[in-house]
Short mmCIF file of N, CA and C in Angstrom, two decimals:
data_model
loop_
_atom_site.label_atom_id
_atom_site.label_comp_id
_atom_site.label_asym_id
_atom_site.label_seq_id
_atom_site.Cartn_x
_atom_site.Cartn_y
_atom_site.Cartn_z
N MET A 132 160.84 -8.36 -65.39
CA MET A 132 160.80 -9.55 -64.58
C MET A 132 159.59 -9.09 -63.79
N ALA A 133 158.83 -10.54 -63.60
CA ALA A 133 157.59 -10.19 -62.78
C ALA A 133 157.84 -9.93 -61.44
N GLY A 134 159.13 -10.37 -60.66
CA GLY A 134 159.16 -9.95 -59.29
C GLY A 134 159.46 -8.11 -59.25
N ASN A 135 159.99 -7.74 -60.15
CA ASN A 135 160.35 -6.55 -60.17
C ASN A 135 158.96 -5.57 -60.40
N ARG A 136 157.97 -6.23 -61.37
CA ARG A 136 156.69 -5.33 -61.34
C ARG A 136 155.80 -5.66 -60.03
N GLU A 137 155.94 -6.74 -59.68
CA GLU A 137 154.80 -7.02 -58.42
C GLU A 137 155.36 -5.98 -57.31
N ALA A 138 156.54 -6.36 -57.13
CA ALA A 138 157.30 -5.56 -55.80
C ALA A 138 157.16 -3.81 -56.15
N PHE A 139 157.25 -3.31 -57.20
CA PHE A 139 157.36 -1.77 -57.65
C PHE A 139 156.04 -1.53 -57.58
N GLU A 140 154.95 -2.37 -57.96
CA GLU A 140 153.25 -1.76 -57.91
C GLU A 140 152.90 -2.01 -56.39
N ARG A 141 153.41 -2.51 -55.33
CA ARG A 141 153.15 -2.57 -53.94
C ARG A 141 154.01 -1.42 -53.44
N PHE A 142 155.20 -0.91 -53.80
CA PHE A 142 155.88 0.25 -53.53
C PHE A 142 155.34 1.48 -54.07
N VAL A 143 154.73 1.34 -55.04
CA VAL A 143 153.85 2.62 -55.53
C VAL A 143 152.55 3.09 -54.74
N GLU A 144 151.96 1.79 -54.21
CA GLU A 144 150.61 1.95 -53.54
C GLU A 144 151.11 2.47 -52.24
N ILE A 145 152.04 2.13 -51.62
CA ILE A 145 152.46 2.43 -50.45
C ILE A 145 152.99 4.07 -50.28
N PHE A 146 153.90 4.29 -51.19
CA PHE A 146 154.64 5.54 -51.45
C PHE A 146 153.41 6.46 -51.95
N TYR A 147 153.09 6.34 -52.99
CA TYR A 147 152.07 7.39 -53.86
C TYR A 147 150.70 7.50 -53.15
N THR A 148 150.10 6.41 -52.89
CA THR A 148 148.50 6.27 -52.85
C THR A 148 148.17 6.33 -51.42
N GLN A 149 149.24 5.62 -50.51
CA GLN A 149 148.77 5.50 -49.17
C GLN A 149 149.99 6.78 -48.43
N LYS A 150 150.94 7.19 -49.13
CA LYS A 150 151.57 8.26 -48.83
C LYS A 150 152.62 7.98 -47.58
N ARG A 151 152.82 6.75 -47.42
CA ARG A 151 153.67 6.07 -46.30
C ARG A 151 155.22 5.90 -46.47
N VAL A 152 155.97 7.20 -46.81
CA VAL A 152 157.00 7.26 -47.10
C VAL A 152 158.24 6.03 -46.63
N ARG A 153 158.39 6.38 -45.55
CA ARG A 153 159.50 5.51 -44.97
C ARG A 153 158.99 3.98 -44.97
N GLU A 154 157.95 3.67 -44.73
CA GLU A 154 157.34 2.05 -45.08
C GLU A 154 157.86 1.77 -46.44
N ALA A 155 157.41 2.47 -47.26
CA ALA A 155 157.54 2.36 -48.86
C ALA A 155 159.42 2.00 -48.84
N PHE A 156 160.05 2.93 -48.67
CA PHE A 156 161.33 3.00 -48.66
C PHE A 156 162.22 1.62 -47.90
N GLU A 157 161.70 1.43 -46.70
CA GLU A 157 162.00 0.19 -46.08
C GLU A 157 161.69 -1.04 -46.80
N TYR A 158 160.62 -1.01 -47.30
CA TYR A 158 160.12 -2.30 -48.19
C TYR A 158 160.90 -2.63 -49.22
N LEU A 159 161.27 -1.53 -50.15
CA LEU A 159 161.99 -1.68 -51.19
C LEU A 159 163.38 -1.14 -51.97
N VAL A 160 163.66 -0.18 -50.90
CA VAL A 160 164.94 0.89 -51.44
C VAL A 160 166.25 0.02 -50.72
N ALA A 161 167.29 0.12 -51.74
CA ALA A 161 168.45 -0.42 -51.30
C ALA A 161 169.34 0.71 -50.39
N ASP A 162 170.13 0.39 -49.52
CA ASP A 162 170.92 1.07 -48.77
C ASP A 162 172.13 2.17 -49.87
N THR A 163 172.12 1.36 -50.50
CA THR A 163 173.10 2.27 -51.78
C THR A 163 172.27 3.07 -52.87
N TYR A 164 171.13 3.25 -52.65
CA TYR A 164 170.28 4.43 -53.18
C TYR A 164 171.16 5.30 -53.56
N ARG A 165 171.09 5.81 -55.13
CA ARG A 165 171.67 6.94 -55.61
C ARG A 165 170.68 7.98 -56.28
N GLN A 166 170.47 9.02 -55.66
CA GLN A 166 169.45 10.02 -56.13
C GLN A 166 170.07 10.99 -57.18
N HIS A 167 169.16 11.02 -58.27
CA HIS A 167 169.42 12.00 -59.17
C HIS A 167 168.81 13.34 -59.50
N ASN A 168 167.91 13.39 -58.62
CA ASN A 168 166.94 14.69 -58.21
C ASN A 168 168.20 15.72 -57.43
N PRO A 169 168.79 16.62 -57.98
CA PRO A 169 169.74 17.67 -57.34
C PRO A 169 169.44 18.46 -56.19
N THR A 170 168.28 18.22 -55.69
CA THR A 170 168.24 18.85 -54.20
C THR A 170 167.76 17.61 -53.35
N ILE A 171 168.15 16.40 -53.74
CA ILE A 171 167.98 15.37 -52.57
C ILE A 171 169.17 14.70 -52.36
N PRO A 172 170.09 14.37 -51.25
CA PRO A 172 171.23 13.74 -51.33
C PRO A 172 171.06 12.37 -51.72
N ASP A 173 171.95 11.60 -51.77
CA ASP A 173 172.06 10.16 -51.94
C ASP A 173 171.61 9.30 -50.79
N GLY A 174 170.96 8.14 -50.77
CA GLY A 174 170.76 7.36 -49.49
C GLY A 174 169.21 7.67 -49.29
N PRO A 175 168.65 6.35 -48.79
CA PRO A 175 167.30 6.13 -48.38
C PRO A 175 166.84 7.25 -47.48
N ALA A 176 167.67 7.38 -46.28
CA ALA A 176 167.36 8.41 -45.17
C ALA A 176 167.19 9.77 -45.58
N ALA A 177 167.97 9.99 -46.66
CA ALA A 177 167.93 11.58 -47.01
C ALA A 177 166.53 11.91 -47.58
N ALA A 178 166.25 10.89 -48.54
CA ALA A 178 164.79 10.75 -49.23
C ALA A 178 163.95 10.60 -48.27
N ILE A 179 163.91 9.92 -47.57
CA ILE A 179 162.51 9.76 -46.30
C ILE A 179 162.61 11.12 -45.96
N GLU A 180 163.55 11.85 -45.41
CA GLU A 180 163.45 13.44 -44.78
C GLU A 180 162.90 14.25 -45.49
N ALA A 181 163.62 14.38 -46.76
CA ALA A 181 163.23 15.56 -47.96
C ALA A 181 161.54 15.14 -48.46
N LEU A 182 161.13 13.76 -48.33
CA LEU A 182 159.88 13.24 -49.06
C LEU A 182 158.81 13.46 -48.09
N THR A 183 159.13 13.12 -46.89
CA THR A 183 157.86 13.02 -45.67
C THR A 183 157.11 14.21 -45.74
N PRO A 184 157.75 15.25 -45.40
CA PRO A 184 156.99 16.48 -45.48
C PRO A 184 155.77 16.63 -46.69
N LYS A 185 156.22 16.33 -47.74
CA LYS A 185 155.24 16.55 -49.08
C LYS A 185 154.40 15.30 -49.16
N PHE A 186 154.56 14.43 -48.50
CA PHE A 186 153.62 13.09 -48.77
C PHE A 186 152.86 12.90 -47.37
N ASP A 187 153.27 12.20 -46.28
CA ASP A 187 152.69 12.03 -45.25
C ASP A 187 152.52 13.28 -44.44
N GLY A 188 153.38 14.14 -44.43
CA GLY A 188 153.17 15.35 -43.68
C GLY A 188 152.05 16.43 -44.45
N SER A 189 151.67 15.96 -45.55
CA SER A 189 150.71 16.99 -46.18
C SER A 189 149.39 16.32 -46.51
N PRO A 190 148.13 16.24 -45.67
CA PRO A 190 147.30 15.52 -45.73
C PRO A 190 146.41 16.00 -47.12
N ASP A 191 146.67 17.29 -47.56
CA ASP A 191 145.88 17.44 -48.66
C ASP A 191 146.43 17.19 -50.13
N ALA A 192 147.85 16.87 -49.88
CA ALA A 192 148.37 16.46 -51.34
C ALA A 192 147.80 15.16 -51.78
N ARG A 193 147.80 15.20 -53.13
CA ARG A 193 147.29 13.86 -53.91
C ARG A 193 148.39 13.61 -54.90
N PHE A 194 148.66 12.17 -54.89
CA PHE A 194 149.55 11.77 -55.96
C PHE A 194 148.70 10.76 -56.95
N ASP A 195 148.02 11.04 -57.79
CA ASP A 195 147.25 10.40 -58.40
C ASP A 195 148.00 9.50 -59.70
N VAL A 196 148.17 8.11 -59.60
CA VAL A 196 148.99 7.27 -60.53
C VAL A 196 148.27 7.14 -61.94
N GLN A 197 148.75 7.19 -62.79
CA GLN A 197 148.09 7.27 -64.19
C GLN A 197 148.71 6.17 -65.04
N ARG A 198 149.92 5.56 -64.59
CA ARG A 198 150.24 4.66 -65.29
C ARG A 198 151.79 3.96 -64.75
N ILE A 199 152.04 2.60 -64.51
CA ILE A 199 153.19 2.37 -64.29
C ILE A 199 153.69 1.33 -65.49
N LEU A 200 154.86 1.62 -65.79
CA LEU A 200 155.76 0.88 -66.78
C LEU A 200 156.80 0.19 -66.15
N VAL A 201 157.21 -1.37 -66.42
CA VAL A 201 158.40 -2.01 -65.84
C VAL A 201 158.88 -2.72 -66.98
N ASP A 202 160.18 -2.25 -66.99
CA ASP A 202 160.90 -2.99 -68.34
C ASP A 202 162.16 -3.74 -67.67
N GLY A 203 162.28 -4.52 -67.49
CA GLY A 203 163.65 -5.53 -66.69
C GLY A 203 164.03 -4.67 -65.32
N ASP A 204 165.26 -4.07 -65.39
CA ASP A 204 165.65 -3.37 -63.89
C ASP A 204 165.15 -1.91 -64.05
N LEU A 205 164.36 -1.45 -65.08
CA LEU A 205 163.69 -0.18 -64.79
C LEU A 205 162.47 -0.12 -64.78
N ALA A 206 161.76 0.85 -63.83
CA ALA A 206 160.36 1.18 -63.60
C ALA A 206 160.14 2.47 -63.76
N MET A 207 158.81 2.98 -63.93
CA MET A 207 158.60 4.43 -63.93
C MET A 207 157.31 4.52 -63.61
N VAL A 208 156.86 5.42 -62.87
CA VAL A 208 155.50 5.84 -62.64
C VAL A 208 155.00 7.01 -63.03
N HIS A 209 153.89 7.38 -63.65
CA HIS A 209 153.47 8.62 -64.09
C HIS A 209 152.55 9.25 -63.40
N VAL A 210 152.50 10.51 -62.75
CA VAL A 210 151.81 10.75 -61.42
C VAL A 210 151.19 12.09 -61.73
N ARG A 211 149.98 12.43 -61.42
CA ARG A 211 149.49 13.69 -61.27
C ARG A 211 149.66 13.85 -60.02
N ALA A 212 150.42 15.23 -59.64
CA ALA A 212 150.71 15.59 -58.09
C ALA A 212 149.86 16.84 -57.91
N SER A 213 149.08 16.84 -56.83
CA SER A 213 148.21 18.17 -56.34
C SER A 213 148.34 18.39 -55.25
N GLY A 214 148.04 19.63 -54.98
CA GLY A 214 148.04 20.12 -53.45
C GLY A 214 147.63 21.80 -53.05
N PRO A 215 147.24 21.88 -52.41
CA PRO A 215 146.59 23.28 -52.16
C PRO A 215 147.97 24.38 -52.23
N GLY A 216 147.61 25.45 -52.75
CA GLY A 216 148.67 26.66 -52.94
C GLY A 216 149.63 26.32 -54.24
N ARG A 217 149.46 25.37 -54.99
CA ARG A 217 150.62 25.16 -56.24
C ARG A 217 149.78 24.53 -57.41
N PRO A 218 150.27 24.72 -58.27
CA PRO A 218 149.50 24.17 -59.66
C PRO A 218 149.65 22.65 -59.69
N ASP A 219 149.02 21.86 -60.33
CA ASP A 219 149.14 20.44 -60.42
C ASP A 219 150.35 20.15 -61.29
N ALA A 220 151.06 19.07 -61.24
CA ALA A 220 152.37 18.75 -62.10
C ALA A 220 152.14 17.33 -62.57
N ALA A 221 152.83 17.09 -63.55
CA ALA A 221 152.97 15.99 -64.01
C ALA A 221 154.42 15.44 -63.61
N VAL A 222 154.17 14.20 -63.01
CA VAL A 222 155.68 13.63 -62.77
C VAL A 222 156.03 12.43 -63.16
N ALA A 223 157.13 12.38 -63.60
CA ALA A 223 157.57 10.75 -63.80
C ALA A 223 158.80 10.66 -63.40
N ASP A 224 158.64 9.44 -62.35
CA ASP A 224 159.63 8.91 -61.45
C ASP A 224 160.33 7.69 -62.08
N ILE A 225 161.54 7.70 -62.41
CA ILE A 225 161.96 6.51 -63.00
C ILE A 225 162.92 5.90 -62.11
N TYR A 226 162.74 4.45 -61.82
CA TYR A 226 163.84 3.81 -60.84
C TYR A 226 164.34 2.80 -61.54
N ARG A 227 165.57 2.45 -61.11
CA ARG A 227 166.29 1.13 -61.56
C ARG A 227 166.70 0.26 -60.42
N PHE A 228 166.35 -1.02 -60.87
CA PHE A 228 166.49 -2.18 -59.83
C PHE A 228 167.63 -2.85 -59.64
N GLU A 229 168.28 -3.29 -58.70
CA GLU A 229 169.48 -4.35 -58.97
C GLU A 229 169.31 -5.34 -57.80
N ALA A 230 169.26 -6.73 -57.81
CA ALA A 230 169.09 -7.62 -56.85
C ALA A 230 167.73 -7.70 -56.16
N GLY A 231 166.63 -6.97 -56.93
CA GLY A 231 165.28 -6.91 -56.22
C GLY A 231 165.02 -5.74 -55.57
N ARG A 232 166.15 -4.80 -55.63
CA ARG A 232 165.72 -3.71 -54.58
C ARG A 232 166.03 -2.51 -55.61
N ILE A 233 165.12 -1.41 -55.33
CA ILE A 233 165.56 0.24 -55.87
C ILE A 233 166.87 0.41 -55.40
N VAL A 234 167.75 0.66 -56.31
CA VAL A 234 168.85 1.52 -56.17
C VAL A 234 169.31 2.77 -56.81
N GLU A 235 168.66 3.34 -57.80
CA GLU A 235 168.53 4.66 -58.28
C GLU A 235 167.12 5.19 -58.75
N HIS A 236 167.33 6.44 -58.95
CA HIS A 236 165.98 7.37 -58.97
C HIS A 236 166.25 8.57 -59.79
N TRP A 237 165.56 8.70 -60.86
CA TRP A 237 165.53 10.33 -61.84
C TRP A 237 164.15 10.61 -61.64
N ASP A 238 163.68 11.69 -61.42
CA ASP A 238 162.54 12.48 -61.82
C ASP A 238 162.50 13.32 -62.78
N VAL A 239 161.08 13.54 -63.29
CA VAL A 239 160.86 14.72 -64.51
C VAL A 239 159.47 15.27 -63.82
N LEU A 240 159.57 16.64 -63.63
CA LEU A 240 158.35 17.45 -63.34
C LEU A 240 157.98 18.43 -64.13
N GLN A 241 156.80 18.63 -64.60
CA GLN A 241 156.16 19.50 -65.45
C GLN A 241 154.77 19.95 -65.18
N PRO A 242 154.78 21.33 -64.89
CA PRO A 242 153.62 22.12 -64.22
C PRO A 242 152.41 21.69 -65.41
N VAL A 243 151.09 21.62 -64.85
CA VAL A 243 150.10 21.56 -65.64
C VAL A 243 149.53 22.85 -66.03
N PRO A 244 149.72 23.41 -67.13
CA PRO A 244 149.21 24.71 -67.31
C PRO A 244 147.86 24.93 -67.24
N GLU A 245 147.31 26.22 -66.90
CA GLU A 245 146.18 26.66 -67.06
C GLU A 245 145.35 26.69 -68.09
N ARG A 246 146.13 27.09 -69.39
CA ARG A 246 145.27 27.26 -70.56
C ARG A 246 146.53 26.74 -71.66
N PRO A 247 146.44 25.32 -71.90
CA PRO A 247 147.24 24.59 -72.88
C PRO A 247 146.95 25.25 -74.16
N VAL A 248 147.86 25.05 -75.04
CA VAL A 248 147.62 25.59 -76.41
C VAL A 248 146.73 24.71 -77.42
N HIS A 249 146.46 23.27 -76.85
CA HIS A 249 145.72 22.28 -77.54
C HIS A 249 144.85 21.47 -76.55
N ASN A 250 143.99 20.79 -77.01
CA ASN A 250 143.08 20.09 -76.11
C ASN A 250 143.60 18.64 -75.59
N HIS A 251 144.99 18.22 -75.87
CA HIS A 251 145.37 17.03 -75.85
C HIS A 251 145.79 16.64 -74.11
N PRO A 252 144.95 15.85 -73.58
CA PRO A 252 145.24 15.53 -72.16
C PRO A 252 146.77 15.28 -71.74
N MET A 253 147.36 15.78 -70.77
CA MET A 253 148.89 15.46 -69.98
C MET A 253 148.45 14.01 -69.53
N PHE A 254 147.33 13.51 -69.01
CA PHE A 254 147.28 12.39 -68.36
C PHE A 254 146.32 11.23 -69.16
#
């Protein structure tokens, strides 16, 4: 759906690039938001509370968007997450849309190794 792609690209810009967590969630996340990350409760308020310190509460944190995929009611963003005092990580955030709003989220995180066994880039 073109509408989901356009809305998701705007969400990604606000959330990952501008690091304005509350604004991104108010823009596109439904009140019935279901969270599959086992460390964050369901609902947009819980996600805002958990993610704000990592995003707009951490000025040196960076979330470099590598690619965005949208297929019907599913959207994914592949991100290189960087910050002081921790290794970079490859992050895949997967979202599900319903009636034009994000209603569900899954994430997969993988540390970027200092010495990979091959020269294939992670990003």
